Amino acid sequence: MVERLSAPSETRCECKLSRRFGRSLARLRVAQTPGIGFAPPVFSLNNVSVRYGETVALRPVSLDVRPGATLVLIGPSGSGKTTLLRVLAGLVAPEGEVRFDGEVVTDWRGVRRRLGYVVQDGGLFPHLTARENVALMSHELGRDRAETEARIEELADLTHLNRAQLDRYPAELSGGQKQRVGIVRALMLEPDVLLLDEPLSALDPIIRAELAKELKTIIETLGTTVVLVTHSLSEAQFFSDRLVLMRGGSVVQEGSYEEFERAPADPFVTQFIEAETLL
Amino acid sequence: MRIFLCLLAMLFATPAAAEITVASKVFTENVILGEMARLAIAQGTDEPVRHRQELGGTRVVFDAAIAGEVDVYPAYTGTLRYQTLASERIESHGDLVAALASRGLRITEPIGFSNNYAIAMMPERAAELGVRTVSDLKDHPDLIWGVENEFLDRADGWRALKAAYGLPHGNVRGLLHDLGYRALASGETDLIDAYTTDPQIAQHDLVLLEDDLEHFPTYDAVYLYRDDLPSAAVSALEGLAGALDEAAMQEINGRAQFGGEDEGVLAAEVVSRVTGTAVEDDSAEAGLAARIWARTLEHLALVGIALGAAILIALPVGILAARLPRFGNLILGAVGILQTIPSLALFVILIPLLGIGFVPTIAALFVYSLLPIVRNVHSGLTNIPAALLDSADALGLSRRARLRRVELPLAAPTIMAGIKTAAVIAVGLATLGAIIGAGGYGQPILTGIRLASTPLILEGAIPAAALALVIQGLFDAAERWVTPRGLRLKQARS
């Protein structure tokens, strides 16, 4: 997956923005250095499962999230993909072992601050303006105001948000704008991993395509590790060649779209592909 | 906040203990006797003295005297024996004095009249049936009785009377005392329990049946006082012994109740006659505006302090209830039960614990303010969409920061609505505080009911209603103010 980062995207990394992201860049460079091979995974799940009372939401899953790459969790409703993402975000306490940066996670609060999390409609706080939403955590951590403002401006440029939009309340923003604000908010603290839960599902087709392109550019520009949840195969294919297909709380197959087509692990895989391509 | 502090300052600025406090029960004769005590003490001593008119029923004034909040009140020996201390089965006057002494209380020599129970009939009806004594009633089992509610349950009341005379009557209704005379005059009842000094007896020329078996005890009017009352004040009270006989008391009651004469002026007349020196009623009523203003301040202080304390307690309790679902159910259940205590009962229950006046009234209002606030804090916090809380957690906000930055602002309109409900309820309930001497708008309502004076009732009821509306308006504005702009936009759109 390291190879996917082609030369042009690396050139883009030289923009002034990227200098602020030394940490993730450094990791990227390590990952890219010939001879080292695979860098250690950012997240490593070992037999992780989730149960709500009697209901099993996630059967034991083992999975690695590799640095600098985009991993897509795909599957129909109720397949457990969102539950798995919520485990990574520290919103669900699972059974089994979750490692972050090589260490078993015991205190999620420390980990959460190194993650960015975006939900379907942005998950913005309705009582705060876009700018206040974005700056909330920086202010809470007592970061320098001017620096925070500067960072907001940079990320707003990157996500094509203008200043007037930043000073509006969520109720005054369109679906696409809300999603952009949500992405800016998730990126504010330079996260190691960006967790995206159906970020495009609530949008009109045209806006959706537009934002998909922008999002991909942003991901490549920043070189951030991404885990994305979607139910759309075309969206999954667009973002990554490492897909994890889920069904009924279990992983059915892991691999690229081509592998799914060529060597389906289960009749369900073919069924899912056919259904997606039919409509 | 500043207003709150001002109210608090007012509360503690009320004069301290050195004053002698006379109290009276909620009926005209007792108020006049209370005024007589106040004027006599003022004339005979240098002590400052005030009269808390219509403080409450027998239980309220008696408990207040034991608690030291009241120094003197006009009492009746029969009431002390058969109602207040009924459980001690007092046999003689000496036993009564001893029972009072063990509580730090004493009584004066009789004021000169007794206000006994008697069974009254319209003269025409009595003549028609040839009834003269209570025993004669046995021959007329169809007669209808209308008696005061309290009389139904007293140790010397209806049941005892029926047993003593072997009365056959089954048709007995409980009434308010003053309404009994109207029922009698209109023929709805044949017999009522009268007090022998009631002016209505002369007004309707009623026949009082002879208590031929001597069932009813004597209700000599006396002053009950605490044994730490200064001796000069005791002498002043004793000076009123023999001041009024039954006819005189009945006449004065009539002048107050039917002639609209001021109780203070009537009392001054009696005290002047007894002491031989001219005594003037110096408690000239303030003007209407000044009266309403003073009561408004009292009322606001009651509501403001109770509500402020309720907010301070209910907010953290509501937050805790929202955090811990099991504890939440428990708490909501508990404050719900508190809310179901009848308000009159709560006011009276609190007297032995907190005395009379401001403090127990505030405590009661506080209790009733808890539920609406706790409930709304709880529902405001638990109704926040889970996705927003996830977003807050995923951002890495601590629990405290999440509460302060996200949850409380989102719940603010609901919380404010709860506080508004509590405030409006408290304004209404505070009028009941007058029953235990807290003043406020309830005072003129209470007096108005006693004197059947609609203007007086309105003098309390109209400002109370107006204050409720003003408070409602202020809180509506506050609700808009605490609702974050972003939420108002959302409401406008959806």
mmCIF file of C-alpha atoms in Angstrom, chain A residues 75-272:
data_model
loop_
_atom_site.group_PDB
_atom_site.id
_atom_site.type_symbol
_atom_site.label_atom_id
_atom_site.label_comp_id
_atom_site.label_asym_id
_atom_site.label_seq_id
_atom_site.Cartn_x
_atom_site.Cartn_y
_atom_site.Cartn_z
ATOM 1 C CA GLY A 75 -20.730 -4.407 4.076
ATOM 2 C CA PRO A 76 -24.512 -4.182 4.290
ATOM 3 C CA SER A 77 -26.368 -2.650 7.256
ATOM 4 C CA GLY A 78 -25.867 -4.611 10.440
ATOM 5 C CA SER A 79 -22.649 -6.208 9.211
ATOM 6 C CA GLY A 80 -20.667 -4.798 12.156
ATOM 7 C CA LYS A 81 -18.553 -2.346 10.160
ATOM 8 C CA THR A 82 -19.598 0.683 12.187
ATOM 9 C CA THR A 83 -19.156 -1.242 15.436
ATOM 10 C CA LEU A 84 -15.622 -2.083 14.385
ATOM 11 C CA LEU A 85 -14.913 1.582 13.628
ATOM 12 C CA ARG A 86 -16.367 2.582 16.999
ATOM 13 C CA VAL A 87 -13.994 0.118 18.651
ATOM 14 C CA LEU A 88 -11.103 1.903 16.943
ATOM 15 C CA ALA A 89 -12.487 5.280 18.068
ATOM 16 C CA GLY A 90 -12.640 4.066 21.666
ATOM 17 C CA LEU A 91 -16.406 4.542 21.825
ATOM 18 C CA VAL A 92 -17.142 0.869 22.486
ATOM 19 C CA ALA A 93 -15.326 -1.254 25.023
ATOM 20 C CA PRO A 94 -14.624 -4.586 23.268
ATOM 21 C CA GLU A 95 -13.412 -7.959 24.457
ATOM 22 C CA GLY A 96 -10.000 -8.940 23.133
ATOM 23 C CA GLU A 97 -6.845 -6.946 22.630
ATOM 24 C CA VAL A 98 -6.487 -3.601 20.876
ATOM 25 C CA ARG A 99 -2.973 -2.296 20.285
ATOM 26 C CA PHE A 100 -2.263 1.282 19.251
ATOM 27 C CA ASP A 101 1.256 2.150 18.124
ATOM 28 C CA GLY A 102 2.355 -1.279 19.308
ATOM 29 C CA GLU A 103 0.995 -0.928 22.849
ATOM 30 C CA VAL A 104 -2.102 -2.497 24.362
ATOM 31 C CA VAL A 105 -4.630 0.287 24.912
ATOM 32 C CA THR A 106 -5.714 0.748 28.514
ATOM 33 C CA ASP A 107 -6.409 4.480 28.637
ATOM 34 C CA TRP A 108 -8.533 5.472 25.659
ATOM 35 C CA ARG A 109 -8.534 9.165 26.405
ATOM 36 C CA GLY A 110 -4.898 9.510 25.442
ATOM 37 C CA VAL A 111 -5.490 7.560 22.242
ATOM 38 C CA ARG A 112 -8.638 9.489 21.256
ATOM 39 C CA ARG A 113 -6.700 12.718 21.021
ATOM 40 C CA ARG A 114 -4.519 11.143 18.371
ATOM 41 C CA LEU A 115 -7.555 10.139 16.311
ATOM 42 C CA GLY A 116 -9.878 12.122 14.091
ATOM 43 C CA TYR A 117 -13.452 10.878 13.874
ATOM 44 C CA VAL A 118 -16.062 11.985 11.356
ATOM 45 C CA VAL A 119 -19.653 10.680 11.246
ATOM 46 C CA GLN A 120 -22.307 10.770 8.536
ATOM 47 C CA ASP A 121 -23.561 14.353 8.874
ATOM 48 C CA GLY A 122 -20.375 15.671 10.450
ATOM 49 C CA GLY A 123 -21.583 15.249 14.060
ATOM 50 C CA LEU A 124 -21.305 19.007 14.583
ATOM 51 C CA PHE A 125 -22.499 20.596 17.821
ATOM 52 C CA PRO A 126 -25.550 22.647 16.834
ATOM 53 C CA HIS A 127 -24.988 25.327 19.488
ATOM 54 C CA LEU A 128 -21.543 26.261 18.188
ATOM 55 C CA THR A 129 -20.539 27.950 14.915
ATOM 56 C CA ALA A 130 -18.430 25.969 12.477
ATOM 57 C CA ARG A 131 -15.342 27.791 13.742
ATOM 58 C CA GLU A 132 -16.196 27.105 17.390
ATOM 59 C CA ASN A 133 -16.843 23.459 16.582
ATOM 60 C CA VAL A 134 -13.461 23.172 14.934
ATOM 61 C CA ALA A 135 -11.552 25.046 17.639
ATOM 62 C CA LEU A 136 -13.318 23.441 20.617
ATOM 63 C CA MET A 137 -10.692 20.866 21.478
ATOM 64 C CA SER A 138 -7.718 23.182 20.852
ATOM 65 C CA HIS A 139 -9.233 25.735 23.228
ATOM 66 C CA GLU A 140 -9.952 23.013 25.741
ATOM 67 C CA LEU A 141 -6.288 21.981 25.615
ATOM 68 C CA GLY A 142 -5.217 25.596 26.027
ATOM 69 C CA ARG A 143 -3.467 25.809 22.668
ATOM 70 C CA ASP A 144 -2.275 29.184 21.450
ATOM 71 C CA ARG A 145 -5.233 31.085 19.963
ATOM 72 C CA ALA A 146 -3.366 32.589 17.053
ATOM 73 C CA GLU A 147 -1.890 29.240 16.093
ATOM 74 C CA THR A 148 -5.308 27.630 16.295
ATOM 75 C CA GLU A 149 -6.746 30.328 14.039
ATOM 76 C CA ALA A 150 -3.929 29.870 11.553
ATOM 77 C CA ARG A 151 -4.489 26.156 11.469
ATOM 78 C CA ILE A 152 -8.222 26.624 10.914
ATOM 79 C CA GLU A 153 -7.466 28.891 7.944
ATOM 80 C CA GLU A 154 -5.105 26.348 6.415
ATOM 81 C CA LEU A 155 -7.507 23.461 6.790
ATOM 82 C CA ALA A 156 -10.391 25.605 5.538
ATOM 83 C CA ASP A 157 -8.363 26.313 2.373
ATOM 84 C CA LEU A 158 -7.649 22.640 1.990
ATOM 85 C CA THR A 159 -11.341 21.711 2.320
ATOM 86 C CA HIS A 160 -12.614 24.678 0.250
ATOM 87 C CA LEU A 161 -14.509 26.312 3.090
ATOM 88 C CA ASN A 162 -14.678 30.108 3.046
ATOM 89 C CA ARG A 163 -14.586 32.400 6.049
ATOM 90 C CA ALA A 164 -18.259 33.318 5.965
ATOM 91 C CA GLN A 165 -19.137 29.638 6.145
ATOM 92 C CA LEU A 166 -16.858 29.188 9.140
ATOM 93 C CA ASP A 167 -18.880 31.711 11.097
ATOM 94 C CA ARG A 168 -22.215 30.021 10.436
ATOM 95 C CA TYR A 169 -24.053 27.586 12.649
ATOM 96 C CA PRO A 170 -24.502 23.983 11.473
ATOM 97 C CA ALA A 171 -28.198 24.670 10.823
ATOM 98 C CA GLU A 172 -27.135 27.262 8.235
ATOM 99 C CA LEU A 173 -24.764 24.956 6.334
ATOM 100 C CA SER A 174 -25.465 22.500 3.515
ATOM 101 C CA GLY A 175 -24.775 18.796 3.923
ATOM 102 C CA GLY A 176 -21.482 19.006 2.045
ATOM 103 C CA GLN A 177 -20.348 22.051 4.029
ATOM 104 C CA LYS A 178 -21.171 20.351 7.315
ATOM 105 C CA GLN A 179 -19.151 17.331 6.235
ATOM 106 C CA ARG A 180 -16.190 19.566 5.347
ATOM 107 C CA VAL A 181 -16.376 21.244 8.757
ATOM 108 C CA GLY A 182 -16.489 17.798 10.362
ATOM 109 C CA ILE A 183 -13.329 16.834 8.472
ATOM 110 C CA VAL A 184 -11.553 20.041 9.482
ATOM 111 C CA ARG A 185 -12.521 19.430 13.110
ATOM 112 C CA ALA A 186 -11.137 15.888 12.929
ATOM 113 C CA LEU A 187 -7.866 17.120 11.426
ATOM 114 C CA MET A 188 -7.280 20.013 13.836
ATOM 115 C CA LEU A 189 -5.055 18.135 16.244
ATOM 116 C CA GLU A 190 -2.978 16.426 13.533
ATOM 117 C CA PRO A 191 -4.384 12.954 14.116
ATOM 118 C CA ASP A 192 -2.374 9.819 13.435
ATOM 119 C CA VAL A 193 -5.497 8.096 12.150
ATOM 120 C CA LEU A 194 -8.620 9.493 10.530
ATOM 121 C CA LEU A 195 -11.767 7.416 11.182
ATOM 122 C CA LEU A 196 -14.569 8.149 8.718
ATOM 123 C CA ASP A 197 -18.025 6.652 9.292
ATOM 124 C CA GLU A 198 -20.006 6.839 6.008
ATOM 125 C CA PRO A 199 -18.740 10.376 5.416
ATOM 126 C CA LEU A 200 -20.465 10.739 2.048
ATOM 127 C CA SER A 201 -23.652 8.717 2.448
ATOM 128 C CA ALA A 202 -25.936 11.631 3.294
ATOM 129 C CA LEU A 203 -24.962 13.728 0.262
ATOM 130 C CA ASP A 204 -26.424 14.295 -3.234
ATOM 131 C CA PRO A 205 -24.616 12.362 -6.008
ATOM 132 C CA ILE A 206 -22.825 15.399 -7.503
ATOM 133 C CA ILE A 207 -21.683 16.835 -4.182
ATOM 134 C CA ARG A 208 -20.771 13.340 -3.117
ATOM 135 C CA ALA A 209 -18.462 12.806 -6.108
ATOM 136 C CA GLU A 210 -16.927 16.241 -5.632
ATOM 137 C CA LEU A 211 -16.274 15.702 -1.930
ATOM 138 C CA ALA A 212 -14.958 12.179 -2.562
ATOM 139 C CA LYS A 213 -12.284 13.621 -4.860
ATOM 140 C CA GLU A 214 -11.389 16.367 -2.423
ATOM 141 C CA LEU A 215 -11.269 13.952 0.478
ATOM 142 C CA LYS A 216 -8.940 11.669 -1.416
ATOM 143 C CA THR A 217 -6.680 14.606 -2.231
ATOM 144 C CA ILE A 218 -6.642 15.684 1.403
ATOM 145 C CA ILE A 219 -5.795 12.166 2.550
ATOM 146 C CA GLU A 220 -2.979 11.933 0.066
ATOM 147 C CA THR A 221 -1.729 15.419 0.851
ATOM 148 C CA LEU A 222 -1.525 14.767 4.552
ATOM 149 C CA GLY A 223 -0.455 11.152 4.228
ATOM 150 C CA THR A 224 -2.768 10.289 7.109
ATOM 151 C CA THR A 225 -3.748 6.741 7.942
ATOM 152 C CA VAL A 226 -7.463 6.313 7.236
ATOM 153 C CA VAL A 227 -10.136 3.801 8.163
ATOM 154 C CA LEU A 228 -13.307 4.432 6.191
ATOM 155 C CA VAL A 229 -16.697 2.776 6.603
ATOM 156 C CA THR A 230 -19.060 2.619 3.632
ATOM 157 C CA HIS A 231 -21.769 0.412 2.188
ATOM 158 C CA SER A 232 -20.914 1.447 -1.374
ATOM 159 C CA LEU A 233 -18.519 -0.716 -3.328
ATOM 160 C CA SER A 234 -17.705 2.011 -5.838
ATOM 161 C CA GLU A 235 -16.819 4.385 -3.025
ATOM 162 C CA ALA A 236 -14.683 1.702 -1.397
ATOM 163 C CA GLN A 237 -12.854 1.018 -4.660
ATOM 164 C CA PHE A 238 -12.298 4.719 -5.200
ATOM 165 C CA PHE A 239 -10.547 5.176 -1.860
ATOM 166 C CA SER A 240 -8.505 2.030 -1.476
ATOM 167 C CA ASP A 241 -7.403 -1.338 -2.755
ATOM 168 C CA ARG A 242 -7.555 -2.852 0.688
ATOM 169 C CA LEU A 243 -11.155 -3.650 1.486
ATOM 170 C CA VAL A 244 -12.536 -5.617 4.406
ATOM 171 C CA LEU A 245 -15.942 -7.083 3.531
ATOM 172 C CA MET A 246 -18.121 -7.785 6.564
ATOM 173 C CA ARG A 247 -21.385 -9.589 7.140
ATOM 174 C CA GLY A 248 -23.304 -10.447 10.338
ATOM 175 C CA GLY A 249 -20.507 -9.218 12.582
ATOM 176 C CA SER A 250 -17.735 -11.197 10.900
ATOM 177 C CA VAL A 251 -15.092 -10.468 8.289
ATOM 178 C CA VAL A 252 -15.937 -12.389 5.117
ATOM 179 C CA GLN A 253 -12.947 -11.447 2.969
ATOM 180 C CA GLU A 254 -10.050 -9.021 3.032
ATOM 181 C CA GLY A 255 -8.351 -7.836 -0.156
ATOM 182 C CA SER A 256 -8.747 -5.737 -3.289
ATOM 183 C CA TYR A 257 -11.870 -5.501 -5.410
ATOM 184 C CA GLU A 258 -10.142 -7.551 -8.105
ATOM 185 C CA GLU A 259 -9.385 -10.310 -5.608
ATOM 186 C CA PHE A 260 -13.022 -10.313 -4.518
ATOM 187 C CA GLU A 261 -14.058 -10.803 -8.142
ATOM 188 C CA ARG A 262 -11.384 -13.332 -9.000
ATOM 189 C CA ALA A 263 -11.387 -15.461 -5.885
ATOM 190 C CA PRO A 264 -14.478 -14.888 -3.721
ATOM 191 C CA ALA A 265 -14.068 -16.466 -0.292
ATOM 192 C CA ASP A 266 -17.791 -17.043 -0.004
ATOM 193 C CA PRO A 267 -20.844 -16.919 -2.332
ATOM 194 C CA PHE A 268 -21.891 -13.802 -0.391
ATOM 195 C CA VAL A 269 -18.925 -11.908 -1.886
ATOM 196 C CA THR A 270 -20.117 -12.510 -5.443
ATOM 197 C CA GLN A 271 -23.667 -11.749 -4.401
ATOM 198 C CA PHE A 272 -22.601 -8.425 -2.871
#
